[in-house]
């Protein structure tokens, strides 16, 4: 009996002739938490999909607890004790929380009927474990992304798995839930379960993992115990070069011109009397716990949802009717948090996505699009943002890695050179290198006089990038902290619901 | 995602959109019963239910297919095809013993044969949709054409009497029509399957996202094929009952039924994009509304020309009310 | 790496993959020339094009709607109501005495009906959020019912005759056979230009794939959808003009059986009913294919039933070949998307 | 691959649809008759679509048939095909449905639908008046975009209007020539009008649902039985004649598909040979068969030999 839970040797995988994994050797020890990180598109998800039976490898062997292992389907992987929390959420919105948790193995009675009592009670236990604000009978459609992610995690934990794979599980979790999750991971480790933890947040990886494997361009760039490697070294392994700093530093000035002003905005029960100002050259962070209403605020600002009350002044103009097209007309841009359903045309090529907004500027009076100009802009955006794509004219966005998809969304807006930029979790699922690029883009825009509203759940990056941070809690702005007074504890406290501020 | 399910919360409107179709039905009942005292009698209500039952059974089948984000527009043609085959068997002396024709055995035999045929048609549709990844609309359009042509070839386009099925389709147990009893049985059984069994939940999941279902390890193809088989079986059962009610199968039999069936399903709240819908009360209320309009207009002695116009207007209003509060798919 | 012949091969592959109906069309055309008596005669080829023309016009309109993932059942009733209303203007109304006036008015009425019905459909879909499947089914019932009601009011029979002879030019009478063909080609070119070259076309595709993302990207989603429903209606109105002129009378049964042919042309061509993929190029091939089948099988004297079976079989065949081509070519990212449908 | 053998005469046969037994009979009789005379027939069927019928006749012309036989869907729309045939120099013969106006086919073999409908109902009225009975009529209506249906409806209505002392029209039921629509429509009409006591149908094609409805209401009984429900019909096909013989039906206006087919083929061949007919319209006189005259007239109806 060896101490490895899972061993992969010589694993190769190519998509339509383009190799993505080049003969990987990879091992997971029993009872360890193995961190896996690497740039977007390095092949992390592909590798995990092979382990989880979603994809089949072209060549190579896998050994699971000293037995040969070659799953043909996710069900087989599950049967062998592998639980997989996908990067993209894998829940069914028309089913209840309890049903989702048991979707791949309902307990049934003699008549083939689902044992509802049983699944409800087990689901309730799972819910209690993270004290989620849901009942087993809640429809998933009624849940926020963050809670959905927790449900997804609870679902995997229910399976008595021997190996659990987390593919970027915290992308929409608040710090509180993150802590609960990390606590659970610790507990699981105590019970001898091996885990693979994929993330772009190095801080988390260092905190959780025993060893760290770095993937680069489909190869293993090295595996080291977490204690023996520094953050800088890790980044160097990932991107193949020295990255002197995580946040770019750019000299910029904040002018007094207010580009966007909101007064007493209200929307249903989710945004309650919010007033704020964004100045030219300023990057304003918006922090809050999950469900605080930041996304709703951004949507109301951009006219995706119609406000119930309040005024909005965009570029010195009082907006009577706020709609995305009116806002774009006022030179605003909005990156949504849910890129799959709100940001991208998943079944269309990269090109069509990139030029979606810009095309309107490239038309003549008859409405004919200048194809040459369009292609030029697309090429530039792909180059500037370093989007990894084989053939932008034919490759579908759905086949890009998560980070590259996000870059496409970014490219779509940056092409317009917006003056007001609303960003809802723009770095979610984006690797360190690309994050740096995104921060640079944001700062560069600010330097050139744009106003940026930066919504994020990661205090680190907010404190690194922003000039000012607003804190939101249950639909209200509960605090404003200038750069000089940034303090993690203080910000977190403002975000937590309490009797102090009402 | 979230917002799609939040209905506008202002009082009246929200009530109206949740119960819009019931409101329309109620209004119709009031208008019709004021128009003719015969409308709200036990006899007439039973008549409406009797008329609604055969196609209602087909609507139940259609709900399964729609939930798995498919569509089956071959229902009308397969009704025609199987009824033709059944008619030929019943009429061809020597195929089944003459004595059987007059008793239940002949009917049972034909029924069994027809349901098998329906299952086969559904299976073929399902296999084409899943194995060859052809859009359900195209598959069933094509099979509809083939079934219709084959049926016509068999019958030579002439009407075929199916009087032997009359007892089954027109008979009653006490005052209750047989078809109604069958309809209720199908309803309860299918609603149970949909809500309470693994198959039902898996089908809903597939309708929500086939890709996620695949990744979760649900046998997507097998489940979808099953939904077409159910639709095929129930559709042909409906066809046989309907043919039995008429007493004959002619070349035009079943034509356009697919649209009645699909619109009844949609009226009952089933989405054409999968994953959303119900049998109880959805499928039932849809088909009853459609049937009531026709019955009521006849009760009012309305001019025959305006039947289609009124039917169109009412369907329009009912769906409009139902959709108002939703964030629709805009398709 | 750069190999011109393989590049060329890839291009051909990709055309075939995009338009699986193309090889089938070519094969059937060659087959018809070789095996069908009288197919390759001037008279018949003229018929063939004439017969394709109104189908092409109405299918082009429908293509826009299907690209949005919707459907428009009302087109056949527009054909009908347009036909009887136009015929009424030309034959029975006070204007009838002066064809110079009545014909333009009739054409305006026919296209206007299409515009109006399309507008109602569009508003029902965008403002009332009704699925187009039921909204247009309802308008089809209403408009079709109106057509029958109207005919029965103004005429003792089911049709309205006595149209001015000049009007028949639009239907391609005698030596003017090229007129409807030219109109159809013009409509097709316009649709193609609209879809492939203009911003509107980009919007249609984008909204067809993801209306929500399109809305957030500032596209005028509702206006575009109303626009394409109107386009579909107007095309049906124009097809009504041509079909009425071709048949020489206004008929309350015109278009009764046309829907399946139209939708079959669109989807057999390869436009995807789930929205966002396909186009009028596909539709052209679909129309040519379906008309070819009807024409050739008529000439062969193949029975009605057999024709239905053959038609169904060929639709399946063309769809299956798409699948086979896709899996042969091994472009996996296409397939990944197909399983998402 | 065109073969130029000895030239066989080819007829194109364009039929509106093959829904009713009458049409099926007529269709097969034309083919039988043609075969008997050594003539080839290319049949096309328009599925009840007048525009499609014109297209199909265009194709027949392109196919260079020697003559076209046609049961038109729409008597105005078919004018287009008549013109096309004339332009191509091909004779065209109408069967069963008439065409009027400036452009006429070479020959028309038809029955007079309106008069026959009127007469069959009039003879019922005469009898009722003699017996001092009055009737509440449920009138079934065919598909109104079918010329014959419209004419029969007009004939029936004329007879009803002409005998106000006997008839009261209580319901009109649109059938669209669809049996299911007929079934439900009739069920509803009888439910709505409990006093109705006569059904008038424009075609024997609609008998199955009529029978089904009457059976359910326990009114399917022969003449003389207290539960008997009188029906007056049209077409004279085997079903209608059978019910007339058995005493369920009171009268049937019979037109003859066999005679019409023979006449049509006969005249098509004459036209090809260059003869011109004496009249444009050649009538199938038809029979108004009622329970009173069934013994004499019944045997003259084409479907009599098929009766049990
Ligand atoms: N179905 C597919 N077809 C073609 N290429 C694919 C497909 N899936 C993934 N790829 C490609 O494979 C590479 C690896 O993708 P993968 O999703 O494994 O990256 P990742 O390391 O998980 O990135 P991220 O951190 O952004 O999630 C990418 O270049 C991606 O474009
Ligand atoms: N009581 C509630 N009623 C309706 N919807 C709710 C309720 N609570 C939470 N939600 C939903 O939860 C989601 C979370 O809110 P929101 O997205 O605004 O939070 P956030 O601050 O942006 O956090 P994050 O984006 O990190 O999840 C929203 O989509 C909202 O619709
Ligand atoms: Mg990944
Ligand atoms: Mg959010």
PDB file of N, CA, C and O in Angstrom, chain A residues 16 302 304 324-325 328 336 340-342 344-345 347-348 356 359-360 363 366-369 374 394-396 399 412-413, chain C residues 10 193 197-200 202-203 205-206 209-210 212-219 276-277 330-334 337 340:
ATOM      1  N   UNK A  16      -9.509  18.954 -30.691  1.00  0.00           N
ATOM      2  CA  UNK A  16      -9.427  19.121 -32.143  1.00  0.00           C
ATOM      3  C   UNK A  16      -7.992  19.349 -32.590  1.00  0.00           C
ATOM      4  O   UNK A  16      -7.675  20.303 -33.278  1.00  0.00           O
ATOM      5  N   UNK A 302     -26.928  50.870 -14.097  1.00  0.00           N
ATOM      6  CA  UNK A 302     -26.760  50.689 -15.540  1.00  0.00           C
ATOM      7  C   UNK A 302     -28.103  50.521 -16.253  1.00  0.00           C
ATOM      8  O   UNK A 302     -28.161  50.306 -17.449  1.00  0.00           O
ATOM      9  N   UNK A 304     -30.185  48.069 -16.051  1.00  0.00           N
ATOM     10  CA  UNK A 304     -30.614  46.702 -16.345  1.00  0.00           C
ATOM     11  C   UNK A 304     -31.901  46.414 -15.594  1.00  0.00           C
ATOM     12  O   UNK A 304     -32.795  45.738 -16.073  1.00  0.00           O
ATOM     13  N   UNK A 324     -29.497  50.213 -20.465  1.00  0.00           N
ATOM     14  CA  UNK A 324     -28.115  49.966 -20.868  1.00  0.00           C
ATOM     15  C   UNK A 324     -27.710  50.792 -22.078  1.00  0.00           C
ATOM     16  O   UNK A 324     -26.628  51.364 -22.103  1.00  0.00           O
ATOM     17  N   UNK A 325     -28.608  50.904 -23.060  1.00  0.00           N
ATOM     18  CA  UNK A 325     -28.176  51.625 -24.255  1.00  0.00           C
ATOM     19  C   UNK A 325     -28.012  53.112 -23.951  1.00  0.00           C
ATOM     20  O   UNK A 325     -27.089  53.748 -24.460  1.00  0.00           O
ATOM     21  N   UNK A 328     -24.703  53.389 -22.220  1.00  0.00           N
ATOM     22  CA  UNK A 328     -23.597  53.246 -23.167  1.00  0.00           C
ATOM     23  C   UNK A 328     -23.457  54.543 -23.963  1.00  0.00           C
ATOM     24  O   UNK A 328     -22.359  55.010 -24.237  1.00  0.00           O
ATOM     25  N   UNK A 336     -20.735  42.325 -15.921  1.00  0.00           N
ATOM     26  CA  UNK A 336     -21.610  41.652 -14.963  1.00  0.00           C
ATOM     27  C   UNK A 336     -20.871  40.517 -14.285  1.00  0.00           C
ATOM     28  O   UNK A 336     -19.829  40.064 -14.762  1.00  0.00           O
ATOM     29  N   UNK A 340     -21.547  33.897 -18.068  1.00  0.00           N
ATOM     30  CA  UNK A 340     -22.174  32.893 -18.937  1.00  0.00           C
ATOM     31  C   UNK A 340     -23.525  33.371 -19.457  1.00  0.00           C
ATOM     32  O   UNK A 340     -23.812  33.267 -20.635  1.00  0.00           O
ATOM     33  N   UNK A 341     -24.370  33.849 -18.531  1.00  0.00           N
ATOM     34  CA  UNK A 341     -25.714  34.163 -18.986  1.00  0.00           C
ATOM     35  C   UNK A 341     -25.938  35.638 -19.256  1.00  0.00           C
ATOM     36  O   UNK A 341     -26.877  36.006 -19.930  1.00  0.00           O
ATOM     37  N   UNK A 342     -25.053  36.502 -18.755  1.00  0.00           N
ATOM     38  CA  UNK A 342     -25.304  37.924 -18.977  1.00  0.00           C
ATOM     39  C   UNK A 342     -24.208  38.622 -19.756  1.00  0.00           C
ATOM     40  O   UNK A 342     -24.393  39.748 -20.209  1.00  0.00           O
ATOM     41  N   UNK A 344     -21.832  36.927 -22.205  1.00  0.00           N
ATOM     42  CA  UNK A 344     -21.302  36.397 -23.461  1.00  0.00           C
ATOM     43  C   UNK A 344     -22.368  35.709 -24.298  1.00  0.00           C
ATOM     44  O   UNK A 344     -23.398  35.271 -23.789  1.00  0.00           O
ATOM     45  N   UNK A 345     -22.103  35.652 -25.581  1.00  0.00           N
ATOM     46  CA  UNK A 345     -22.889  34.805 -26.472  1.00  0.00           C
ATOM     47  C   UNK A 345     -22.101  33.502 -26.556  1.00  0.00           C
ATOM     48  O   UNK A 345     -21.197  33.360 -27.373  1.00  0.00           O
ATOM     49  N   UNK A 347     -22.412  30.514 -27.609  1.00  0.00           N
ATOM     50  CA  UNK A 347     -22.307  29.646 -28.781  1.00  0.00           C
ATOM     51  C   UNK A 347     -21.852  30.417 -30.016  1.00  0.00           C
ATOM     52  O   UNK A 347     -22.036  29.965 -31.131  1.00  0.00           O
ATOM     53  N   UNK A 348     -21.289  31.604 -29.809  1.00  0.00           N
ATOM     54  CA  UNK A 348     -20.779  32.378 -30.950  1.00  0.00           C
ATOM     55  C   UNK A 348     -19.263  32.497 -30.840  1.00  0.00           C
ATOM     56  O   UNK A 348     -18.694  32.390 -29.752  1.00  0.00           O
ATOM     57  N   UNK A 356     -19.359  43.208 -30.104  1.00  0.00           N
ATOM     58  CA  UNK A 356     -20.805  43.368 -29.901  1.00  0.00           C
ATOM     59  C   UNK A 356     -21.198  44.815 -29.627  1.00  0.00           C
ATOM     60  O   UNK A 356     -22.161  45.327 -30.187  1.00  0.00           O
ATOM     61  N   UNK A 359     -19.404  47.608 -32.521  1.00  0.00           N
ATOM     62  CA  UNK A 359     -19.901  47.632 -33.901  1.00  0.00           C
ATOM     63  C   UNK A 359     -20.764  48.841 -34.206  1.00  0.00           C
ATOM     64  O   UNK A 359     -20.712  49.386 -35.298  1.00  0.00           O
ATOM     65  N   UNK A 360     -21.546  49.250 -33.230  1.00  0.00           N
ATOM     66  CA  UNK A 360     -22.445  50.382 -33.461  1.00  0.00           C
ATOM     67  C   UNK A 360     -21.670  51.616 -33.899  1.00  0.00           C
ATOM     68  O   UNK A 360     -22.201  52.455 -34.626  1.00  0.00           O
ATOM     69  N   UNK A 363     -20.328  51.701 -38.043  1.00  0.00           N
ATOM     70  CA  UNK A 363     -21.274  51.574 -39.142  1.00  0.00           C
ATOM     71  C   UNK A 363     -21.393  52.892 -39.880  1.00  0.00           C
ATOM     72  O   UNK A 363     -21.180  53.957 -39.324  1.00  0.00           O
ATOM     73  N   UNK A 366     -26.000  53.807 -43.521  1.00  0.00           N
ATOM     74  CA  UNK A 366     -26.979  52.777 -43.880  1.00  0.00           C
ATOM     75  C   UNK A 366     -27.028  51.641 -42.855  1.00  0.00           C
ATOM     76  O   UNK A 366     -27.770  50.696 -43.016  1.00  0.00           O
ATOM     77  N   UNK A 367     -26.196  51.755 -41.857  1.00  0.00           N
ATOM     78  CA  UNK A 367     -26.167  50.670 -40.875  1.00  0.00           C
ATOM     79  C   UNK A 367     -25.249  49.535 -41.278  1.00  0.00           C
ATOM     80  O   UNK A 367     -25.289  48.458 -40.700  1.00  0.00           O
ATOM     81  N   UNK A 368     -24.401  49.770 -42.286  1.00  0.00           N
ATOM     82  CA  UNK A 368     -23.489  48.715 -42.718  1.00  0.00           C
ATOM     83  C   UNK A 368     -22.235  48.743 -41.860  1.00  0.00           C
ATOM     84  O   UNK A 368     -21.635  49.804 -41.652  1.00  0.00           O
ATOM     85  N   UNK A 369     -21.847  47.594 -41.372  1.00  0.00           N
ATOM     86  CA  UNK A 369     -20.692  47.514 -40.497  1.00  0.00           C
ATOM     87  C   UNK A 369     -19.417  47.454 -41.326  1.00  0.00           C
ATOM     88  O   UNK A 369     -19.332  46.719 -42.313  1.00  0.00           O
ATOM     89  N   UNK A 374     -13.623  46.469 -37.973  1.00  0.00           N
ATOM     90  CA  UNK A 374     -14.055  45.587 -36.909  1.00  0.00           C
ATOM     91  C   UNK A 374     -12.975  44.545 -36.614  1.00  0.00           C
ATOM     92  O   UNK A 374     -12.587  44.317 -35.472  1.00  0.00           O
ATOM     93  N   UNK A 394     -13.618  31.650 -35.700  1.00  0.00           N
ATOM     94  CA  UNK A 394     -14.439  30.438 -35.639  1.00  0.00           C
ATOM     95  C   UNK A 394     -14.518  29.816 -34.251  1.00  0.00           C
ATOM     96  O   UNK A 394     -15.460  29.103 -33.955  1.00  0.00           O
ATOM     97  N   UNK A 395     -13.535  30.070 -33.409  1.00  0.00           N
ATOM     98  CA  UNK A 395     -13.554  29.389 -32.112  1.00  0.00           C
ATOM     99  C   UNK A 395     -14.636  29.976 -31.207  1.00  0.00           C
ATOM    100  O   UNK A 395     -14.695  31.184 -30.985  1.00  0.00           O
ATOM    101  N   UNK A 396     -15.466  29.090 -30.690  1.00  0.00           N
ATOM    102  CA  UNK A 396     -16.567  29.558 -29.859  1.00  0.00           C
ATOM    103  C   UNK A 396     -16.067  29.970 -28.475  1.00  0.00           C
ATOM    104  O   UNK A 396     -15.141  29.363 -27.939  1.00  0.00           O
ATOM    105  N   UNK A 399     -15.625  27.476 -25.636  1.00  0.00           N
ATOM    106  CA  UNK A 399     -14.491  26.564 -25.529  1.00  0.00           C
ATOM    107  C   UNK A 399     -13.275  27.230 -24.882  1.00  0.00           C
ATOM    108  O   UNK A 399     -12.253  26.598 -24.710  1.00  0.00           O
ATOM    109  N   UNK A 412     -14.637  43.458 -24.868  1.00  0.00           N
ATOM    110  CA  UNK A 412     -15.851  44.006 -25.452  1.00  0.00           C
ATOM    111  C   UNK A 412     -16.088  45.451 -25.014  1.00  0.00           C
ATOM    112  O   UNK A 412     -16.458  46.302 -25.813  1.00  0.00           O
ATOM    113  N   UNK A 413     -15.828  45.693 -23.725  1.00  0.00           N
ATOM    114  CA  UNK A 413     -16.103  47.041 -23.207  1.00  0.00           C
ATOM    115  C   UNK A 413     -14.929  47.985 -23.365  1.00  0.00           C
ATOM    116  O   UNK A 413     -15.101  49.156 -23.670  1.00  0.00           O
TER     117      UNK A 413
ATOM    118  N   UNK C  10     -10.231  22.464 -46.391  1.00  0.00           N
ATOM    119  CA  UNK C  10     -10.879  22.854 -45.154  1.00  0.00           C
ATOM    120  C   UNK C  10     -12.032  23.794 -45.421  1.00  0.00           C
ATOM    121  O   UNK C  10     -13.067  23.740 -44.780  1.00  0.00           O
ATOM    122  N   UNK C 193     -28.133  41.024 -47.287  1.00  0.00           N
ATOM    123  CA  UNK C 193     -27.378  42.231 -46.951  1.00  0.00           C
ATOM    124  C   UNK C 193     -27.673  42.653 -45.518  1.00  0.00           C
ATOM    125  O   UNK C 193     -26.779  42.946 -44.732  1.00  0.00           O
ATOM    126  N   UNK C 197     -24.392  42.135 -43.450  1.00  0.00           N
ATOM    127  CA  UNK C 197     -23.582  43.333 -43.566  1.00  0.00           C
ATOM    128  C   UNK C 197     -23.949  44.440 -42.590  1.00  0.00           C
ATOM    129  O   UNK C 197     -23.138  45.318 -42.325  1.00  0.00           O
ATOM    130  N   UNK C 198     -25.161  44.416 -42.100  1.00  0.00           N
ATOM    131  CA  UNK C 198     -25.561  45.563 -41.290  1.00  0.00           C
ATOM    132  C   UNK C 198     -25.547  45.247 -39.804  1.00  0.00           C
ATOM    133  O   UNK C 198     -25.473  44.089 -39.387  1.00  0.00           O
ATOM    134  N   UNK C 199     -25.636  46.308 -39.047  1.00  0.00           N
ATOM    135  CA  UNK C 199     -25.680  46.207 -37.611  1.00  0.00           C
ATOM    136  C   UNK C 199     -26.920  45.431 -37.179  1.00  0.00           C
ATOM    137  O   UNK C 199     -26.871  44.595 -36.274  1.00  0.00           O
ATOM    138  N   UNK C 200     -28.020  45.726 -37.869  1.00  0.00           N
ATOM    139  CA  UNK C 200     -29.265  45.033 -37.544  1.00  0.00           C
ATOM    140  C   UNK C 200     -29.063  43.523 -37.582  1.00  0.00           C
ATOM    141  O   UNK C 200     -29.514  42.799 -36.697  1.00  0.00           O
ATOM    142  N   UNK C 202     -26.302  41.845 -37.169  1.00  0.00           N
ATOM    143  CA  UNK C 202     -25.517  41.417 -35.998  1.00  0.00           C
ATOM    144  C   UNK C 202     -26.390  41.323 -34.771  1.00  0.00           C
ATOM    145  O   UNK C 202     -26.250  40.418 -33.951  1.00  0.00           O
ATOM    146  N   UNK C 203     -27.286  42.293 -34.646  1.00  0.00           N
ATOM    147  CA  UNK C 203     -28.192  42.277 -33.494  1.00  0.00           C
ATOM    148  C   UNK C 203     -29.068  41.037 -33.520  1.00  0.00           C
ATOM    149  O   UNK C 203     -29.283  40.400 -32.496  1.00  0.00           O
ATOM    150  N   UNK C 205     -28.539  38.122 -34.775  1.00  0.00           N
ATOM    151  CA  UNK C 205     -27.806  36.928 -34.338  1.00  0.00           C
ATOM    152  C   UNK C 205     -27.535  36.963 -32.842  1.00  0.00           C
ATOM    153  O   UNK C 205     -27.738  35.990 -32.128  1.00  0.00           O
ATOM    154  N   UNK C 206     -27.062  38.113 -32.363  1.00  0.00           N
ATOM    155  CA  UNK C 206     -26.694  38.215 -30.954  1.00  0.00           C
ATOM    156  C   UNK C 206     -27.907  37.971 -30.063  1.00  0.00           C
ATOM    157  O   UNK C 206     -27.853  37.210 -29.100  1.00  0.00           O
ATOM    158  N   UNK C 209     -28.984  34.419 -29.817  1.00  0.00           N
ATOM    159  CA  UNK C 209     -28.195  33.556 -28.939  1.00  0.00           C
ATOM    160  C   UNK C 209     -28.469  33.878 -27.474  1.00  0.00           C
ATOM    161  O   UNK C 209     -28.695  32.985 -26.666  1.00  0.00           O
ATOM    162  N   UNK C 210     -28.445  35.131 -27.113  1.00  0.00           N
ATOM    163  CA  UNK C 210     -28.594  35.493 -25.699  1.00  0.00           C
ATOM    164  C   UNK C 210     -29.199  36.890 -25.561  1.00  0.00           C
ATOM    165  O   UNK C 210     -28.477  37.893 -25.558  1.00  0.00           O
ATOM    166  N   UNK C 212     -30.441  38.397 -23.051  1.00  0.00           N
ATOM    167  CA  UNK C 212     -30.088  39.129 -21.844  1.00  0.00           C
ATOM    168  C   UNK C 212     -28.735  39.822 -21.984  1.00  0.00           C
ATOM    169  O   UNK C 212     -28.591  41.005 -21.692  1.00  0.00           O
ATOM    170  N   UNK C 213     -27.759  39.027 -22.448  1.00  0.00           N
ATOM    171  CA  UNK C 213     -26.440  39.618 -22.635  1.00  0.00           C
ATOM    172  C   UNK C 213     -26.516  40.737 -23.664  1.00  0.00           C
ATOM    173  O   UNK C 213     -25.835  41.758 -23.543  1.00  0.00           O
ATOM    174  N   UNK C 214     -27.350  40.547 -24.678  1.00  0.00           N
ATOM    175  CA  UNK C 214     -27.471  41.569 -25.701  1.00  0.00           C
ATOM    176  C   UNK C 214     -28.050  42.850 -25.114  1.00  0.00           C
ATOM    177  O   UNK C 214     -27.610  43.953 -25.433  1.00  0.00           O
ATOM    178  N   UNK C 215     -29.037  42.693 -24.256  1.00  0.00           N
ATOM    179  CA  UNK C 215     -29.660  43.859 -23.629  1.00  0.00           C
ATOM    180  C   UNK C 215     -28.635  44.631 -22.816  1.00  0.00           C
ATOM    181  O   UNK C 215     -28.512  45.852 -22.910  1.00  0.00           O
ATOM    182  N   UNK C 216     -27.857  43.888 -22.035  1.00  0.00           N
ATOM    183  CA  UNK C 216     -26.861  44.557 -21.194  1.00  0.00           C
ATOM    184  C   UNK C 216     -25.779  45.196 -22.051  1.00  0.00           C
ATOM    185  O   UNK C 216     -25.191  46.196 -21.675  1.00  0.00           O
ATOM    186  N   UNK C 217     -25.559  44.631 -23.236  1.00  0.00           N
ATOM    187  CA  UNK C 217     -24.570  45.239 -24.122  1.00  0.00           C
ATOM    188  C   UNK C 217     -25.168  46.416 -24.878  1.00  0.00           C
ATOM    189  O   UNK C 217     -24.563  46.916 -25.819  1.00  0.00           O
ATOM    190  N   UNK C 218     -26.374  46.811 -24.511  1.00  0.00           N
ATOM    191  CA  UNK C 218     -26.948  48.021 -25.081  1.00  0.00           C
ATOM    192  C   UNK C 218     -27.663  47.828 -26.394  1.00  0.00           C
ATOM    193  O   UNK C 218     -28.019  48.809 -27.046  1.00  0.00           O
ATOM    194  N   UNK C 219     -27.861  46.585 -26.821  1.00  0.00           N
ATOM    195  CA  UNK C 219     -28.584  46.397 -28.073  1.00  0.00           C
ATOM    196  C   UNK C 219     -30.073  46.659 -27.840  1.00  0.00           C
ATOM    197  O   UNK C 219     -30.608  46.323 -26.785  1.00  0.00           O
ATOM    198  N   UNK C 276     -30.018  32.026 -33.489  1.00  0.00           N
ATOM    199  CA  UNK C 276     -28.661  32.529 -33.582  1.00  0.00           C
ATOM    200  C   UNK C 276     -27.759  31.896 -34.627  1.00  0.00           C
ATOM    201  O   UNK C 276     -26.668  32.374 -34.863  1.00  0.00           O
ATOM    202  N   UNK C 277     -28.206  30.802 -35.249  1.00  0.00           N
ATOM    203  CA  UNK C 277     -27.334  30.138 -36.211  1.00  0.00           C
ATOM    204  C   UNK C 277     -28.084  29.832 -37.499  1.00  0.00           C
ATOM    205  O   UNK C 277     -29.178  29.305 -37.473  1.00  0.00           O
ATOM    206  N   UNK C 330     -14.591  16.655 -36.978  1.00  0.00           N
ATOM    207  CA  UNK C 330     -13.940  16.657 -35.683  1.00  0.00           C
ATOM    208  C   UNK C 330     -13.726  18.030 -35.076  1.00  0.00           C
ATOM    209  O   UNK C 330     -12.785  18.252 -34.345  1.00  0.00           O
ATOM    210  N   UNK C 331     -14.619  18.966 -35.385  1.00  0.00           N
ATOM    211  CA  UNK C 331     -14.480  20.277 -34.750  1.00  0.00           C
ATOM    212  C   UNK C 331     -15.226  20.229 -33.441  1.00  0.00           C
ATOM    213  O   UNK C 331     -16.407  20.516 -33.362  1.00  0.00           O
ATOM    214  N   UNK C 332     -14.479  19.889 -32.414  1.00  0.00           N
ATOM    215  CA  UNK C 332     -15.157  19.559 -31.168  1.00  0.00           C
ATOM    216  C   UNK C 332     -15.903  20.727 -30.569  1.00  0.00           C
ATOM    217  O   UNK C 332     -16.868  20.539 -29.869  1.00  0.00           O
ATOM    218  N   UNK C 333     -15.427  21.938 -30.799  1.00  0.00           N
ATOM    219  CA  UNK C 333     -16.114  23.008 -30.074  1.00  0.00           C
ATOM    220  C   UNK C 333     -17.530  23.202 -30.586  1.00  0.00           C
ATOM    221  O   UNK C 333     -18.385  23.648 -29.874  1.00  0.00           O
ATOM    222  N   UNK C 334     -17.750  22.831 -31.831  1.00  0.00           N
ATOM    223  CA  UNK C 334     -19.133  22.847 -32.335  1.00  0.00           C
ATOM    224  C   UNK C 334     -19.975  21.841 -31.572  1.00  0.00           C
ATOM    225  O   UNK C 334     -21.110  22.095 -31.223  1.00  0.00           O
ATOM    226  N   UNK C 337     -21.173  22.638 -28.164  1.00  0.00           N
ATOM    227  CA  UNK C 337     -22.319  23.545 -28.152  1.00  0.00           C
ATOM    228  C   UNK C 337     -23.605  22.777 -28.448  1.00  0.00           C
ATOM    229  O   UNK C 337     -24.637  23.028 -27.852  1.00  0.00           O
ATOM    230  N   UNK C 340     -25.298  21.366 -25.647  1.00  0.00           N
ATOM    231  CA  UNK C 340     -25.866  22.358 -24.741  1.00  0.00           C
ATOM    232  C   UNK C 340     -27.311  22.656 -25.101  1.00  0.00           C
ATOM    233  O   UNK C 340     -28.077  23.138 -24.282  1.00  0.00           O
TER     234      UNK C 340
END
